[in-house]
Coordinates of C-alpha atoms and ligand atoms in Angstrom, one line a residue:
M90 CA -1.3 14.1 31.7
S91 CA -2.0 14.9 28.1
K92 CA -3.4 12.0 25.8
I93 CA -0.7 10.1 23.7
T94 CA -1.4 9.9 20.2
A95 CA 0.7 7.9 17.5
A96 CA 2.4 10.2 15.2
I97 CA 4.4 9.3 12.0
T98 CA 7.7 11.0 12.5
A99 CA 9.6 9.7 9.5
V100 CA 9.1 8.0 6.1
G101 CA 11.2 5.8 3.9
G102 CA 10.7 4.0 0.7
Y103 CA 12.3 1.9 -2.0
V104 CA 11.4 0.9 -5.6
P105 CA 13.5 -1.3 -7.6
E106 CA 15.7 0.2 -10.5
T107 CA 14.1 -2.0 -13.3
K108 CA 11.2 -0.4 -15.0
L109 CA 8.6 -2.4 -17.0
T110 CA 6.9 0.2 -19.2
N111 CA 3.4 -0.2 -21.1
F112 CA 5.7 -0.4 -24.3
D113 CA 7.3 -3.4 -22.6
L114 CA 4.1 -5.0 -21.9
E115 CA 2.9 -4.4 -25.4
K116 CA 5.5 -6.9 -26.6
M117 CA 4.6 -9.5 -24.0
V118 CA 0.8 -9.4 -24.1
D119 CA -2.0 -8.4 -26.4
T120 CA -2.3 -4.8 -25.0
N121 CA -1.3 -1.2 -25.8
D122 CA -0.1 1.9 -24.0
E123 CA -3.2 3.9 -24.8
W124 CA -5.5 1.3 -23.4
I125 CA -3.5 0.9 -20.1
R126 CA -3.3 4.7 -19.6
T127 CA -6.8 5.6 -20.2
R128 CA -8.2 2.6 -18.3
T129 CA -5.7 2.6 -15.2
G130 CA -3.5 5.7 -15.4
I131 CA -0.4 3.5 -15.4
E132 CA 2.6 4.3 -17.6
E133 CA 5.4 2.1 -15.8
R134 CA 5.9 0.0 -12.7
R135 CA 9.1 -1.2 -11.0
I136 CA 10.2 -4.9 -10.9
L137 CA 12.6 -6.5 -8.5
R138 CA 14.4 -8.7 -10.9
E139 CA 17.3 -9.9 -9.1
P140 CA 17.1 -13.8 -8.5
G141 CA 16.9 -14.7 -4.8
K142 CA 15.5 -11.3 -3.7
G143 CA 12.2 -11.0 -2.0
S144 CA 10.0 -8.5 -0.1
S145 CA 12.3 -8.1 2.7
D146 CA 15.0 -6.7 0.3
M147 CA 12.9 -3.9 -0.5
A148 CA 11.7 -3.3 3.1
V149 CA 15.1 -3.2 4.6
P150 CA 16.3 -0.1 2.5
A151 CA 13.0 1.6 3.2
I152 CA 13.5 1.3 7.0
Q153 CA 17.3 2.1 6.8
E154 CA 16.3 5.3 5.3
I155 CA 14.2 6.1 8.4
L156 CA 17.0 5.3 10.7
R157 CA 19.2 7.6 8.8
K158 CA 16.9 10.4 8.8
K159 CA 16.2 9.9 12.5
N160 CA 19.8 9.1 13.3
M161 CA 18.5 6.2 15.1
D162 CA 20.0 2.8 15.8
A163 CA 18.0 -0.3 14.6
S164 CA 18.3 -1.7 18.3
E165 CA 15.7 1.1 19.4
I166 CA 13.1 -0.3 17.3
E167 CA 10.4 -2.2 19.5
C168 CA 8.2 -3.6 17.0
I169 CA 8.0 -4.2 13.2
I170 CA 4.7 -4.8 11.5
C171 CA 5.1 -5.8 8.0
A172 CA 2.0 -5.7 5.7
T173 CA 2.4 -8.1 2.7
V174 CA 0.8 -10.7 0.7
T175 CA 4.1 -11.6 -1.0
P176 CA 6.2 -12.7 2.2
D177 CA 9.6 -14.0 1.5
M178 CA 8.3 -17.4 2.7
V179 CA 5.1 -18.8 4.0
F180 CA 6.8 -18.7 7.4
P181 CA 8.6 -17.3 9.3
A182 CA 7.2 -13.8 9.1
T183 CA 9.1 -11.5 6.8
A184 CA 9.0 -9.0 9.7
N185 CA 11.5 -11.3 11.5
I186 CA 13.6 -11.4 8.4
I187 CA 13.6 -7.7 8.1
A188 CA 14.7 -7.4 11.8
D189 CA 17.6 -9.7 11.4
K190 CA 18.8 -7.9 8.3
I191 CA 18.8 -4.4 9.8
G192 CA 19.9 -5.5 13.4
A193 CA 16.7 -4.7 15.1
V194 CA 17.7 -7.0 18.0
N195 CA 15.1 -5.8 20.5
A196 CA 12.1 -5.7 18.3
F197 CA 9.3 -8.4 18.0
G198 CA 7.5 -8.6 14.7
Y199 CA 5.0 -10.1 12.7
D200 CA 3.3 -9.8 9.3
M201 CA -0.2 -8.6 8.4
S202 CA -2.1 -10.0 5.4
A203 CA -4.8 -7.6 4.4
A204 CA -3.7 -7.1 0.7
C205 CA -4.1 -3.6 -0.4
S206 CA -5.5 -2.4 2.9
G207 CA -2.5 -4.0 4.8
F208 CA -0.6 -0.9 5.3
L209 CA -3.8 0.8 6.6
F210 CA -4.7 -2.0 9.0
A211 CA -1.0 -2.2 10.2
L212 CA -0.9 1.4 10.9
T213 CA -3.9 1.3 13.0
T214 CA -2.5 -1.7 14.9
G215 CA 0.9 0.0 15.4
A216 CA -0.9 3.3 16.6
T217 CA -2.7 1.4 19.3
Y218 CA 0.6 0.1 20.7
I219 CA 1.9 3.9 21.0
E220 CA -1.6 5.0 22.3
S221 CA -1.4 2.4 25.1
G222 CA 1.8 4.0 26.4
R223 CA 3.6 0.7 26.2
F224 CA 5.7 1.2 23.1
K225 CA 7.6 4.1 21.9
K226 CA 9.1 3.1 18.5
V227 CA 7.0 1.0 16.1
I228 CA 7.8 0.5 12.5
V229 CA 5.1 -0.1 10.1
V230 CA 6.1 -1.3 6.6
G231 CA 4.1 -2.1 3.4
V232 CA 5.9 -4.1 0.9
D233 CA 5.0 -6.2 -1.9
K234 CA 6.9 -7.9 -4.9
M235 CA 3.7 -8.5 -6.9
S236 CA 5.9 -9.7 -9.8
A237 CA 6.3 -12.9 -8.0
I238 CA 2.8 -13.7 -8.1
I239 CA 1.7 -12.3 -11.5
D240 CA 1.0 -14.3 -14.5
Y241 CA 2.7 -12.5 -17.4
T242 CA 0.4 -13.8 -20.0
D243 CA -2.9 -12.5 -18.1
R244 CA -3.3 -9.0 -19.9
T245 CA -6.1 -7.8 -17.6
T246 CA -4.1 -8.4 -14.3
C247 CA -0.4 -8.0 -15.3
I248 CA -0.7 -4.6 -16.4
I249 CA -1.7 -3.1 -12.9
F250 CA 0.8 -4.5 -10.5
G251 CA 4.4 -3.6 -9.6
D252 CA 6.8 -4.0 -6.7
G253 CA 8.0 -1.5 -3.9
A254 CA 8.1 -0.7 -0.2
G255 CA 7.3 2.1 2.0
A256 CA 7.7 2.3 5.8
V257 CA 7.1 4.8 8.6
L258 CA 8.2 5.2 12.1
L259 CA 5.4 5.7 14.8
E260 CA 6.2 7.5 17.9
P261 CA 4.2 9.1 20.8
N262 CA 3.0 12.7 20.4
T263 CA 1.4 14.8 23.2
E264 CA 0.4 17.7 20.9
G265 CA -2.7 15.8 19.5
L266 CA -0.9 15.2 16.2
G267 CA -0.9 11.8 14.3
I268 CA -3.5 9.1 13.8
Q269 CA -7.0 10.7 14.7
D270 CA -9.5 8.2 13.7
S271 CA -9.9 5.1 11.5
I272 CA -12.8 3.1 9.8
L273 CA -11.6 -0.4 8.8
R274 CA -13.7 -3.1 7.2
S275 CA -13.4 -6.6 5.8
D276 CA -15.9 -9.0 3.8
G277 CA -14.6 -12.4 3.4
S278 CA -17.4 -13.1 0.8
G279 CA -15.3 -10.9 -1.7
A280 CA -12.4 -13.5 -1.7
K281 CA -13.8 -15.2 -4.7
Y282 CA -13.0 -12.1 -6.7
L283 CA -9.4 -11.7 -6.0
H284 CA -7.0 -14.5 -4.4
L285 CA -4.2 -16.9 -5.0
K286 CA -5.7 -20.5 -5.4
A287 CA -3.0 -22.7 -4.4
G288 CA 0.0 -22.8 -2.0
G289 CA -2.2 -22.5 1.1
S290 CA -3.4 -25.3 3.3
V291 CA -6.5 -25.8 1.3
K292 CA -4.5 -26.6 -2.0
P293 CA -0.8 -27.3 -1.2
A294 CA 1.7 -26.8 -4.0
S295 CA 1.9 -29.6 -6.3
V296 CA 2.9 -30.3 -9.9
E297 CA -0.8 -29.9 -10.9
T298 CA -1.2 -26.6 -9.2
V299 CA 1.9 -25.2 -10.8
L300 CA 0.8 -26.4 -14.4
A301 CA -2.6 -25.0 -13.8
K302 CA -1.0 -21.5 -13.1
E303 CA -2.8 -21.5 -9.7
H304 CA 0.3 -19.7 -7.8
Y305 CA -0.6 -16.4 -9.7
A306 CA -2.9 -13.8 -8.4
Y307 CA -6.6 -14.4 -9.8
Q308 CA -8.6 -11.1 -10.2
E309 CA -12.0 -10.6 -11.7
G310 CA -11.2 -6.9 -12.3
Q311 CA -14.5 -5.6 -13.1
A312 CA -16.0 -7.2 -10.1
V313 CA -13.3 -5.7 -8.0
F314 CA -13.5 -2.3 -9.4
K315 CA -17.3 -2.0 -8.6
F316 CA -16.7 -2.8 -4.9
A317 CA -13.5 -0.8 -4.8
V318 CA -15.2 2.5 -6.2
K319 CA -18.0 2.3 -3.7
G320 CA -16.0 0.8 -0.7
M321 CA -13.2 3.4 -0.8
A322 CA -15.5 6.4 -1.4
D323 CA -18.0 5.4 1.0
V324 CA -15.7 4.9 4.0
S325 CA -13.7 8.0 3.3
A326 CA -17.0 10.1 3.2
E327 CA -18.1 8.4 6.5
L328 CA -14.8 9.1 8.1
L329 CA -15.1 13.0 7.1
E330 CA -18.7 13.1 8.4
R331 CA -18.1 11.5 11.8
N332 CA -15.2 13.8 12.4
H333 CA -17.5 16.9 11.2
L334 CA -15.0 17.6 8.4
T335 CA -15.4 18.7 4.7
G336 CA -13.1 18.4 1.8
D337 CA -12.1 22.1 2.5
D338 CA -10.5 20.7 6.0
I339 CA -8.3 18.1 4.2
A340 CA -4.9 18.9 2.8
W341 CA -4.3 15.6 1.1
L342 CA -6.0 12.4 0.0
V343 CA -3.5 9.5 0.2
P344 CA -5.4 6.9 -1.9
H345 CA -4.5 3.2 -2.6
Q346 CA -3.1 3.4 -6.3
A347 CA -5.0 0.6 -8.0
N348 CA -6.7 2.3 -10.7
L349 CA -6.9 6.2 -11.4
R350 CA -10.7 6.0 -12.0
I351 CA -11.2 4.5 -8.5
I352 CA -9.0 7.3 -7.0
D353 CA -10.8 10.0 -9.1
A354 CA -14.2 8.5 -7.7
T355 CA -13.0 8.8 -4.1
A356 CA -11.7 12.2 -4.5
N357 CA -15.0 13.5 -6.1
R358 CA -17.1 12.0 -3.4
M359 CA -15.0 13.7 -0.8
G360 CA -15.2 16.9 -2.7
L361 CA -11.5 17.3 -3.1
P362 CA -9.7 18.9 -6.2
K363 CA -7.0 16.9 -8.0
E364 CA -4.3 19.1 -6.6
K365 CA -5.0 17.8 -3.0
V366 CA -4.7 14.1 -4.2
M367 CA -1.4 12.2 -4.0
I368 CA -1.2 10.2 -7.4
N369 CA 1.9 8.2 -8.4
I370 CA 0.4 5.3 -10.1
Q371 CA 1.6 6.4 -13.3
R372 CA 5.3 5.5 -12.2
Y373 CA 4.7 2.5 -9.8
G374 CA 1.5 1.0 -10.7
N375 CA -0.3 -1.0 -7.9
T376 CA 2.2 -2.1 -5.4
T377 CA -0.5 -3.5 -3.0
A378 CA 0.7 -2.8 0.6
G379 CA 3.4 -0.4 -0.8
T380 CA 1.1 2.3 -2.3
L381 CA 0.0 4.5 0.8
P382 CA 3.6 4.8 2.4
L383 CA 5.1 5.3 -1.2
C384 CA 2.9 8.2 -1.6
L385 CA 3.9 9.6 1.7
W386 CA 7.6 9.0 0.7
D387 CA 7.2 10.8 -2.6
W388 CA 5.1 13.8 -0.9
E389 CA 6.9 14.1 2.4
K390 CA 8.7 17.4 1.5
Q391 CA 5.4 18.9 0.8
L392 CA 3.6 18.0 4.1
K393 CA 3.3 20.6 6.7
K394 CA 2.9 20.1 10.4
G395 CA -0.9 20.1 11.2
D396 CA -2.0 19.0 7.7
N397 CA -5.2 16.8 7.8
L398 CA -4.5 13.6 5.6
V399 CA -6.9 11.0 4.7
L400 CA -5.4 7.5 3.8
A401 CA -7.8 5.4 2.0
A402 CA -7.4 1.7 0.6
F403 CA -9.4 -1.1 -0.9
G404 CA -8.2 -4.6 -1.6
G405 CA -8.3 -8.4 -1.6
G406 CA -10.4 -10.0 1.1
F407 CA -12.2 -7.8 0.6
T408 CA -10.6 -5.3 2.9
W409 CA -11.0 -1.6 3.0
G410 CA -10.8 1.4 5.1
A411 CA -9.8 5.0 5.9
T412 CA -7.6 6.8 8.3
L413 CA -7.6 10.4 9.3
L414 CA -4.3 11.7 10.6
K415 CA -2.8 15.1 11.6
W416 CA 0.6 15.3 9.9
A417 CA 3.5 15.9 12.8
Y418 CA 6.4 17.6 11.2
D419 CA 7.3 19.9 8.3
G420 CA 8.7 18.1 5.4
Ligands
UT7_243 O1 -5.6 -3.4 -5.6 C1 -6.7 -3.8 -5.1 C2 -7.6 -4.5 -6.0 N1 -7.6 -4.2 -7.5 C3 -8.4 -3.2 -8.0 O2 -8.8 -2.4 -7.4 C4 -8.4 -3.5 -9.6 C5 -9.8 -3.1 -9.9 N2 -10.1 -3.3 -11.4 C6 -9.4 -2.6 -12.6 O3 -8.8 -1.8 -12.0 C7 -9.8 -3.0 -13.7 O4 -11.0 -3.7 -13.7 C8 -8.7 -3.4 -14.7 C9 -7.8 -2.5 -14.8 C10 -8.2 -4.7 -13.9 C11 -9.4 -3.9 -16.1 O5 -10.1 -2.7 -16.6 P1 -11.6 -3.0 -17.0 O6 -12.0 -1.5 -17.7 O7 -12.4 -3.4 -16.0 O8 -11.5 -3.8 -18.3 P2 -12.5 -5.2 -18.5 O9 -11.8 -6.3 -17.8 O10 -14.0 -4.9 -18.2 O11 -12.3 -5.4 -20.1 C12 -12.9 -4.5 -21.1 C13 -12.3 -4.9 -22.4 C14 -12.5 -6.3 -22.7 O12 -12.6 -6.4 -24.1 P3 -14.3 -6.6 -24.6 O13 -14.7 -7.8 -23.9 O14 -14.9 -5.3 -24.2 O15 -14.0 -6.7 -26.1 C15 -11.1 -6.8 -22.4 O16 -10.9 -8.0 -23.1 O17 -10.8 -4.6 -22.5 C16 -10.2 -5.8 -22.9 N3 -8.8 -5.7 -22.1 C17 -7.7 -5.3 -22.7 N4 -7.5 -4.6 -23.7 C18 -6.3 -4.3 -24.0 C19 -8.7 -6.2 -20.8 N5 -7.4 -6.0 -20.5 C20 -6.8 -5.4 -21.6 C21 -5.5 -5.0 -21.7 N6 -5.2 -4.4 -23.0 N7 -4.5 -5.0 -21.0

């Protein structure tokens, strides 16, 4: 019997309609379009403005797009893994709320908290379910409503984040296509540079925590930047080396969209020209767990069966990693 690999067989995405441009931010904090564009590459980001709406409300249309494309009923989904740091609620898992909203009555699901590497970690986990032979239809969704945890008076942090969702369907493949290899890493000593101070079990929500703005993302940008440049580039280069590949063998780099300078450094290290790098940071900013699947969503039509893709991410935790996959269908 041929080996079972886990292939992405469909992609869906969703970004809210409301745009928050650099020029809008100029009116909110002491910043300017030129600084944001040259330091990050971002021009605008999407914001989920409607009150009472959360991450599940973006994940649902992304998954429904997959169901439409595959002419598939939600009851066929066996598992939903939702990568997010902005769940609808602390519990239950947003994956369960999503399952209920789309009618995935036969699916089990849970959330994965690995910040910007969340989608990559969830993809690897979902792939092992498929590779085991036990499951045949796994949804992996990366979604974040970063606007829910951003302090729009903190100019260094508020300019980079946005809201959005992307999802993929994983199915078994016997032609050797799909996920080939992954290197995933975590280092909890990096937590001090990027975290949310209150609302967890160490510091439950109180009037004091709200007044101290401790429910917003805290980021020491420069420190994170340094680790991100090295982490994402190192792991991507290591992945190529251990699979005996060079930049010439790679059709696309799919990098986490946190800062254009981090993306450029990773591409350079891998010996990849800009034309082979998916970049949509200018339109969406950093959607945390949403960036990688949103790239696949935007580039789906250009992808060809057999293309080698490297997905790479770095984020809070610290968490980072890279995944090599062979695309399974013509876009
Ligand atoms: O998503 C996963 C994890 N996150 C990341 O990967 C993000 C990594 N970090 C970054 O992308 C960058 O560090 C930022 C975009 C967040 C900040 O850029 P930076 O080039 O590291 O800026 P900085 O914090 O070193 O600040 C440089 C200067 C400072 O002024 P002085 O002290 O040199 O006079 C800041 O006060 O730029 C100033 N500055 C700004 N000026 C205009 C900081 N933010 C702004 C701003 N507009 N929005």
